Amino acid sequence: RGLAGNALDPRARPDTTSMRPLELWGYEASPFVRPVRERLVELALPHTLVCCARGSANRDRMVKRTGRFQVPFLADPNTGVELFESSAIVEYLNEVYTLPATPAKQ
């Protein structure tokens, strides 16, 4: 149906399914978490959503870990990188987990 996150990106690295799962901290209804979730699926990256909705004990865990509450928050155990901000996370995923673009044939 052409929805974001509906198809595998052809530039996704072929080894992504064998990597350790990334941790995405957020909650289902967040419009800021959605583009990150969609990109993780498009790249076939194993990941765990750590739900930290209002009232969740995970929210306290996040503040203890990062010093603040802000979603989305991504922790990548494969590289040790930890990031906030949807656009920065999607850019990071594109840089690390996609193959370089091949030059157009002439």
mmCIF file of N, CA and C in Angstrom:
data_model
loop_
_atom_site.group_PDB
_atom_site.id
_atom_site.type_symbol
_atom_site.label_atom_id
_atom_site.label_comp_id
_atom_site.label_asym_id
_atom_site.label_seq_id
_atom_site.Cartn_x
_atom_site.Cartn_y
_atom_site.Cartn_z
ATOM 1 N N ARG A 1 0.799 -1.194 0.000
ATOM 2 C CA ARG A 1 0.000 0.000 0.000
ATOM 3 C C ARG A 1 0.838 1.252 0.000
ATOM 4 N N GLY A 2 2.136 1.113 -0.047
ATOM 5 C CA GLY A 2 2.983 2.282 -0.136
ATOM 6 C C GLY A 2 3.174 3.057 1.153
ATOM 7 N N LEU A 3 2.843 2.472 2.282
ATOM 8 C CA LEU A 3 3.006 3.167 3.555
ATOM 9 C C LEU A 3 4.451 3.086 4.023
ATOM 10 N N ALA A 4 4.885 4.096 4.734
ATOM 11 C CA ALA A 4 6.236 4.094 5.283
ATOM 12 C C ALA A 4 6.414 2.898 6.204
ATOM 13 N N GLY A 5 7.563 2.253 6.120
ATOM 14 C CA GLY A 5 7.837 1.089 6.953
ATOM 15 C C GLY A 5 7.228 -0.187 6.417
ATOM 16 N N ASN A 6 6.625 -0.122 5.223
ATOM 17 C CA ASN A 6 5.907 -1.261 4.655
ATOM 18 C C ASN A 6 6.794 -2.169 3.810
ATOM 19 N N ALA A 7 7.940 -1.676 3.365
ATOM 20 C CA ALA A 7 8.797 -2.458 2.478
ATOM 21 C C ALA A 7 10.255 -2.320 2.894
ATOM 22 N N LEU A 8 11.019 -3.355 2.627
ATOM 23 C CA LEU A 8 12.450 -3.343 2.916
ATOM 24 C C LEU A 8 13.155 -2.384 1.972
ATOM 25 N N ASP A 9 13.998 -1.549 2.517
ATOM 26 C CA ASP A 9 14.797 -0.628 1.709
ATOM 27 C C ASP A 9 15.832 -1.454 0.950
ATOM 28 N N PRO A 10 15.912 -1.327 -0.378
ATOM 29 C CA PRO A 10 16.877 -2.121 -1.145
ATOM 30 C C PRO A 10 18.332 -1.816 -0.789
ATOM 31 N N ARG A 11 18.577 -0.676 -0.147
ATOM 32 C CA ARG A 11 19.943 -0.350 0.263
ATOM 33 C C ARG A 11 20.266 -0.823 1.679
ATOM 34 N N ALA A 12 19.332 -1.519 2.333
ATOM 35 C CA ALA A 12 19.585 -2.019 3.690
ATOM 36 C C ALA A 12 20.744 -3.003 3.661
ATOM 37 N N ARG A 13 21.623 -2.890 4.616
ATOM 38 C CA ARG A 13 22.741 -3.838 4.706
ATOM 39 C C ARG A 13 22.200 -5.246 4.866
ATOM 40 N N PRO A 14 22.802 -6.220 4.190
ATOM 41 C CA PRO A 14 22.286 -7.592 4.271
ATOM 42 C C PRO A 14 22.537 -8.276 5.608
ATOM 43 N N ASP A 15 23.415 -7.731 6.443
ATOM 44 C CA ASP A 15 23.754 -8.372 7.713
ATOM 45 C C ASP A 15 22.962 -7.820 8.898
ATOM 46 N N THR A 16 21.992 -6.964 8.669
ATOM 47 C CA THR A 16 21.301 -6.315 9.778
ATOM 48 C C THR A 16 20.553 -7.292 10.675
ATOM 49 N N THR A 17 20.007 -8.362 10.112
ATOM 50 C CA THR A 17 19.215 -9.282 10.930
ATOM 51 C C THR A 17 20.069 -10.071 11.915
ATOM 52 N N SER A 18 21.372 -10.103 11.710
ATOM 53 C CA SER A 18 22.243 -10.845 12.628
ATOM 54 C C SER A 18 22.836 -9.953 13.724
ATOM 55 N N MET A 19 22.448 -8.702 13.753
ATOM 56 C CA MET A 19 22.994 -7.766 14.745
ATOM 57 C C MET A 19 22.216 -7.813 16.047
ATOM 58 N N ARG A 20 22.849 -7.288 17.098
ATOM 59 C CA ARG A 20 22.159 -7.193 18.388
ATOM 60 C C ARG A 20 21.037 -6.175 18.269
ATOM 61 N N PRO A 21 19.919 -6.409 18.945
ATOM 62 C CA PRO A 21 18.780 -5.487 18.833
ATOM 63 C C PRO A 21 19.096 -4.098 19.378
ATOM 64 N N LEU A 22 18.674 -3.092 18.635
ATOM 65 C CA LEU A 22 18.780 -1.716 19.082
ATOM 66 C C LEU A 22 17.647 -1.468 20.073
ATOM 67 N N GLU A 23 17.849 -0.527 20.976
ATOM 68 C CA GLU A 23 16.805 -0.148 21.938
ATOM 69 C C GLU A 23 16.228 1.189 21.524
ATOM 70 N N LEU A 24 14.938 1.213 21.272
ATOM 71 C CA LEU A 24 14.244 2.458 20.984
ATOM 72 C C LEU A 24 13.341 2.771 22.164
ATOM 73 N N TRP A 25 13.624 3.871 22.826
ATOM 74 C CA TRP A 25 12.823 4.297 23.971
ATOM 75 C C TRP A 25 11.788 5.288 23.485
ATOM 76 N N GLY A 26 10.535 5.036 23.830
ATOM 77 C CA GLY A 26 9.460 5.924 23.416
ATOM 78 C C GLY A 26 8.130 5.316 23.787
ATOM 79 N N TYR A 27 7.101 5.743 23.101
ATOM 80 C CA TYR A 27 5.783 5.156 23.307
ATOM 81 C C TYR A 27 5.030 5.195 21.990
ATOM 82 N N GLU A 28 4.120 4.254 21.853
ATOM 83 C CA GLU A 28 3.418 3.995 20.597
ATOM 84 C C GLU A 28 2.787 5.228 19.972
ATOM 85 N N ALA A 29 2.160 6.069 20.750
ATOM 86 C CA ALA A 29 1.410 7.207 20.207
ATOM 87 C C ALA A 29 2.270 8.415 19.854
ATOM 88 N N SER A 30 3.538 8.384 20.145
ATOM 89 C CA SER A 30 4.383 9.550 19.905
ATOM 90 C C SER A 30 4.631 9.766 18.408
ATOM 91 N N PRO A 31 4.297 10.950 17.893
ATOM 92 C CA PRO A 31 4.571 11.229 16.486
ATOM 93 C C PRO A 31 6.068 11.377 16.206
ATOM 94 N N PHE A 32 6.859 11.559 17.245
ATOM 95 C CA PHE A 32 8.302 11.696 17.076
ATOM 96 C C PHE A 32 8.989 10.340 16.999
ATOM 97 N N VAL A 33 8.394 9.339 17.615
ATOM 98 C CA VAL A 33 8.955 7.985 17.613
ATOM 99 C C VAL A 33 8.616 7.267 16.304
ATOM 100 N N ARG A 34 7.477 7.583 15.735
ATOM 101 C CA ARG A 34 6.991 6.861 14.548
ATOM 102 C C ARG A 34 7.995 6.798 13.387
ATOM 103 N N PRO A 35 8.607 7.922 12.937
ATOM 104 C CA PRO A 35 9.535 7.807 11.807
ATOM 105 C C PRO A 35 10.746 6.928 12.115
ATOM 106 N N VAL A 36 11.150 6.894 13.362
ATOM 107 C CA VAL A 36 12.282 6.044 13.743
ATOM 108 C C VAL A 36 11.870 4.580 13.679
ATOM 109 N N ARG A 37 10.692 4.250 14.214
ATOM 110 C CA ARG A 37 10.187 2.864 14.146
ATOM 111 C C ARG A 37 10.063 2.412 12.696
ATOM 112 N N GLU A 38 9.523 3.275 11.851
ATOM 113 C CA GLU A 38 9.356 2.934 10.442
ATOM 114 C C GLU A 38 10.699 2.664 9.774
ATOM 115 N N ARG A 39 11.696 3.482 10.089
ATOM 116 C CA ARG A 39 13.021 3.297 9.467
ATOM 117 C C ARG A 39 13.682 2.017 9.966
ATOM 118 N N LEU A 40 13.530 1.697 11.225
ATOM 119 C CA LEU A 40 14.074 0.445 11.751
ATOM 120 C C LEU A 40 13.491 -0.755 11.003
ATOM 121 N N VAL A 41 12.191 -0.712 10.724
ATOM 122 C CA VAL A 41 11.525 -1.796 10.006
ATOM 123 C C VAL A 41 12.000 -1.838 8.551
ATOM 124 N N GLU A 42 12.093 -0.686 7.906
ATOM 125 C CA GLU A 42 12.542 -0.636 6.512
ATOM 126 C C GLU A 42 13.950 -1.192 6.338
ATOM 127 N N LEU A 43 14.768 -1.066 7.374
ATOM 128 C CA LEU A 43 16.145 -1.555 7.317
ATOM 129 C C LEU A 43 16.279 -2.961 7.905
ATOM 130 N N ALA A 44 15.168 -3.567 8.299
ATOM 131 C CA ALA A 44 15.143 -4.918 8.881
ATOM 132 C C ALA A 44 16.078 -5.020 10.086
ATOM 133 N N LEU A 45 16.129 -3.951 10.866
ATOM 134 C CA LEU A 45 16.987 -3.941 12.055
ATOM 135 C C LEU A 45 16.238 -4.512 13.248
ATOM 136 N N PRO A 46 16.814 -5.511 13.894
ATOM 137 C CA PRO A 46 16.174 -6.000 15.115
ATOM 138 C C PRO A 46 16.204 -4.892 16.166
ATOM 139 N N HIS A 47 15.087 -4.722 16.845
ATOM 140 C CA HIS A 47 15.020 -3.666 17.850
ATOM 141 C C HIS A 47 13.967 -4.006 18.891
ATOM 142 N N THR A 48 14.124 -3.364 20.027
ATOM 143 C CA THR A 48 13.185 -3.497 21.123
ATOM 144 C C THR A 48 12.649 -2.113 21.433
ATOM 145 N N LEU A 49 11.332 -1.998 21.537
ATOM 146 C CA LEU A 49 10.728 -0.735 21.952
ATOM 147 C C LEU A 49 10.592 -0.769 23.470
ATOM 148 N N VAL A 50 11.285 0.126 24.126
ATOM 149 C CA VAL A 50 11.172 0.249 25.578
ATOM 150 C C VAL A 50 10.110 1.310 25.827
ATOM 151 N N CYS A 51 8.930 0.852 26.197
ATOM 152 C CA CYS A 51 7.798 1.756 26.372
ATOM 153 C C CYS A 51 7.984 2.588 27.636
ATOM 154 N N CYS A 52 7.940 3.892 27.455
ATOM 155 C CA CYS A 52 8.093 4.779 28.612
ATOM 156 C C CYS A 52 7.002 5.849 28.589
ATOM 157 N N ALA A 53 5.788 5.377 28.432
ATOM 158 C CA ALA A 53 4.634 6.273 28.458
ATOM 159 C C ALA A 53 4.440 6.825 29.866
ATOM 160 N N ARG A 54 3.594 7.828 29.961
ATOM 161 C CA ARG A 54 3.314 8.454 31.258
ATOM 162 C C ARG A 54 2.922 7.386 32.280
ATOM 163 N N GLY A 55 3.536 7.428 33.444
ATOM 164 C CA GLY A 55 3.239 6.477 34.507
ATOM 165 C C GLY A 55 4.089 5.221 34.475
ATOM 166 N N SER A 56 4.899 5.045 33.439
ATOM 167 C CA SER A 56 5.724 3.848 33.302
ATOM 168 C C SER A 56 6.987 3.948 34.154
ATOM 169 N N ALA A 57 7.377 2.836 34.743
ATOM 170 C CA ALA A 57 8.635 2.791 35.495
ATOM 171 C C ALA A 57 9.828 3.002 34.563
ATOM 172 N N ASN A 58 9.649 2.682 33.275
ATOM 173 C CA ASN A 58 10.737 2.878 32.312
ATOM 174 C C ASN A 58 11.070 4.355 32.124
ATOM 175 N N ARG A 59 10.102 5.211 32.369
ATOM 176 C CA ARG A 59 10.359 6.648 32.269
ATOM 177 C C ARG A 59 11.398 7.052 33.315
ATOM 178 N N ASP A 60 11.251 6.526 34.514
ATOM 179 C CA ASP A 60 12.233 6.800 35.573
ATOM 180 C C ASP A 60 13.591 6.204 35.222
ATOM 181 N N ARG A 61 13.580 5.002 34.642
ATOM 182 C CA ARG A 61 14.840 4.370 34.214
ATOM 183 C C ARG A 61 15.550 5.221 33.172
ATOM 184 N N MET A 62 14.774 5.802 32.265
ATOM 185 C CA MET A 62 15.361 6.632 31.219
ATOM 186 C C MET A 62 16.004 7.881 31.809
ATOM 187 N N VAL A 63 15.314 8.527 32.726
ATOM 188 C CA VAL A 63 15.859 9.725 33.359
ATOM 189 C C VAL A 63 17.134 9.374 34.111
ATOM 190 N N LYS A 64 17.132 8.246 34.783
ATOM 191 C CA LYS A 64 18.323 7.811 35.521
ATOM 192 C C LYS A 64 19.485 7.551 34.554
ATOM 193 N N ARG A 65 19.177 6.963 33.405
ATOM 194 C CA ARG A 65 20.208 6.609 32.426
ATOM 195 C C ARG A 65 20.734 7.824 31.663
ATOM 196 N N THR A 66 19.825 8.734 31.258
ATOM 197 C CA THR A 66 20.218 9.821 30.362
ATOM 198 C C THR A 66 20.229 11.199 31.018
ATOM 199 N N GLY A 67 19.616 11.302 32.187
ATOM 200 C CA GLY A 67 19.547 12.591 32.857
ATOM 201 C C GLY A 67 18.353 13.429 32.458
ATOM 202 N N ARG A 68 17.520 12.895 31.558
ATOM 203 C CA ARG A 68 16.330 13.639 31.131
ATOM 204 C C ARG A 68 15.314 12.685 30.528
ATOM 205 N N PHE A 69 14.103 13.191 30.343
ATOM 206 C CA PHE A 69 13.097 12.423 29.618
ATOM 207 C C PHE A 69 12.846 13.105 28.296
ATOM 208 N N GLN A 70 13.160 12.410 27.222
ATOM 209 C CA GLN A 70 12.899 12.893 25.870
ATOM 210 C C GLN A 70 12.822 11.672 24.966
ATOM 211 N N VAL A 71 11.783 11.619 24.139
ATOM 212 C CA VAL A 71 11.668 10.535 23.177
ATOM 213 C C VAL A 71 11.584 11.117 21.775
ATOM 214 N N PRO A 72 12.101 10.384 20.810
ATOM 215 C CA PRO A 72 12.712 9.072 20.933
ATOM 216 C C PRO A 72 14.148 9.163 21.438
ATOM 217 N N PHE A 73 14.580 8.047 22.000
ATOM 218 C CA PHE A 73 15.959 7.864 22.413
ATOM 219 C C PHE A 73 16.383 6.510 21.878
ATOM 220 N N LEU A 74 17.499 6.466 21.160
ATOM 221 C CA LEU A 74 17.995 5.221 20.583
ATOM 222 C C LEU A 74 19.334 4.860 21.203
ATOM 223 N N ALA A 75 19.457 3.605 21.620
ATOM 224 C CA ALA A 75 20.725 3.076 22.109
ATOM 225 C C ALA A 75 21.106 1.921 21.184
ATOM 226 N N ASP A 76 22.258 2.034 20.541
ATOM 227 C CA ASP A 76 22.726 1.011 19.598
ATOM 228 C C ASP A 76 23.870 0.230 20.228
ATOM 229 N N PRO A 77 23.617 -1.009 20.663
ATOM 230 C CA PRO A 77 24.678 -1.796 21.293
ATOM 231 C C PRO A 77 25.739 -2.261 20.298
ATOM 232 N N ASN A 78 25.456 -2.168 19.008
ATOM 233 C CA ASN A 78 26.423 -2.584 17.991
ATOM 234 C C ASN A 78 27.532 -1.557 17.805
ATOM 235 N N THR A 79 27.230 -0.294 18.083
ATOM 236 C CA THR A 79 28.224 0.767 17.893
ATOM 237 C C THR A 79 28.499 1.563 19.168
ATOM 238 N N GLY A 80 27.630 1.424 20.178
ATOM 239 C CA GLY A 80 27.780 2.196 21.407
ATOM 240 C C GLY A 80 27.190 3.593 21.326
ATOM 241 N N VAL A 81 26.551 3.932 20.208
ATOM 242 C CA VAL A 81 25.979 5.265 20.017
ATOM 243 C C VAL A 81 24.635 5.372 20.736
ATOM 244 N N GLU A 82 24.387 6.525 21.355
ATOM 245 C CA GLU A 82 23.110 6.840 21.978
ATOM 246 C C GLU A 82 22.689 8.214 21.480
ATOM 247 N N LEU A 83 21.438 8.315 21.005
ATOM 248 C CA LEU A 83 20.967 9.552 20.381
ATOM 249 C C LEU A 83 19.546 9.899 20.787
ATOM 250 N N PHE A 84 19.258 11.189 20.805
ATOM 251 C CA PHE A 84 17.905 11.728 20.896
ATOM 252 C C PHE A 84 17.591 12.342 19.537
ATOM 253 N N GLU A 85 16.347 12.774 19.342
ATOM 254 C CA GLU A 85 15.865 13.504 18.174
ATOM 255 C C GLU A 85 15.633 12.590 16.962
ATOM 256 N N SER A 86 14.396 12.587 16.489
ATOM 257 C CA SER A 86 13.994 11.737 15.359
ATOM 258 C C SER A 86 14.885 11.906 14.147
ATOM 259 N N SER A 87 15.087 13.151 13.724
ATOM 260 C CA SER A 87 15.857 13.380 12.495
ATOM 261 C C SER A 87 17.301 12.918 12.641
ATOM 262 N N ALA A 88 17.906 13.140 13.798
ATOM 263 C CA ALA A 88 19.281 12.703 14.022
ATOM 264 C C ALA A 88 19.368 11.180 14.044
ATOM 265 N N ILE A 89 18.378 10.529 14.618
ATOM 266 C CA ILE A 89 18.376 9.062 14.684
ATOM 267 C C ILE A 89 18.205 8.468 13.299
ATOM 268 N N VAL A 90 17.258 8.985 12.519
ATOM 269 C CA VAL A 90 17.045 8.467 11.162
ATOM 270 C C VAL A 90 18.297 8.692 10.312
ATOM 271 N N GLU A 91 18.915 9.843 10.432
ATOM 272 C CA GLU A 91 20.156 10.120 9.694
ATOM 273 C C GLU A 91 21.249 9.130 10.106
ATOM 274 N N TYR A 92 21.384 8.879 11.389
ATOM 275 C CA TYR A 92 22.361 7.911 11.884
ATOM 276 C C TYR A 92 22.092 6.520 11.296
ATOM 277 N N LEU A 93 20.835 6.077 11.345
ATOM 278 C CA LEU A 93 20.489 4.756 10.809
ATOM 279 C C LEU A 93 20.835 4.664 9.327
ATOM 280 N N ASN A 94 20.572 5.728 8.583
ATOM 281 C CA ASN A 94 20.894 5.741 7.160
ATOM 282 C C ASN A 94 22.396 5.663 6.924
ATOM 283 N N GLU A 95 23.169 6.359 7.731
ATOM 284 C CA GLU A 95 24.629 6.365 7.557
ATOM 285 C C GLU A 95 25.256 5.025 7.912
ATOM 286 N N VAL A 96 24.754 4.397 8.958
ATOM 287 C CA VAL A 96 25.387 3.184 9.475
ATOM 288 C C VAL A 96 24.815 1.900 8.871
ATOM 289 N N TYR A 97 23.526 1.873 8.599
ATOM 290 C CA TYR A 97 22.872 0.617 8.237
ATOM 291 C C TYR A 97 22.362 0.534 6.801
ATOM 292 N N THR A 98 22.830 1.415 5.919
ATOM 293 C CA THR A 98 22.514 1.263 4.507
ATOM 294 C C THR A 98 23.812 1.154 3.718
ATOM 295 N N LEU A 99 23.715 0.516 2.576
ATOM 296 C CA LEU A 99 24.860 0.405 1.679
ATOM 297 C C LEU A 99 25.031 1.733 0.942
ATOM 298 N N PRO A 100 26.276 2.047 0.550
ATOM 299 C CA PRO A 100 26.474 3.295 -0.216
ATOM 300 C C PRO A 100 25.685 3.230 -1.523
ATOM 301 N N ALA A 101 25.236 4.381 -1.978
ATOM 302 C CA ALA A 101 24.529 4.437 -3.249
ATOM 303 C C ALA A 101 25.507 4.129 -4.368
ATOM 304 N N THR A 102 25.046 3.370 -5.325
ATOM 305 C CA THR A 102 25.909 3.068 -6.471
ATOM 306 C C THR A 102 25.765 4.175 -7.487
ATOM 307 N N PRO A 103 26.864 4.566 -8.111
ATOM 308 C CA PRO A 103 26.785 5.639 -9.099
ATOM 309 C C PRO A 103 25.930 5.194 -10.294
ATOM 310 N N ALA A 104 25.226 6.147 -10.871
ATOM 311 C CA ALA A 104 24.385 5.836 -12.028
ATOM 312 C C ALA A 104 25.265 5.442 -13.205
ATOM 313 N N LYS A 105 24.796 4.430 -13.949
ATOM 314 C CA LYS A 105 25.546 3.988 -15.145
ATOM 315 C C LYS A 105 25.321 4.970 -16.281
ATOM 316 N N GLN A 106 26.372 5.193 -17.034
ATOM 317 C CA GLN A 106 26.249 6.168 -18.128
ATOM 318 C C GLN A 106 26.355 5.498 -19.463
#
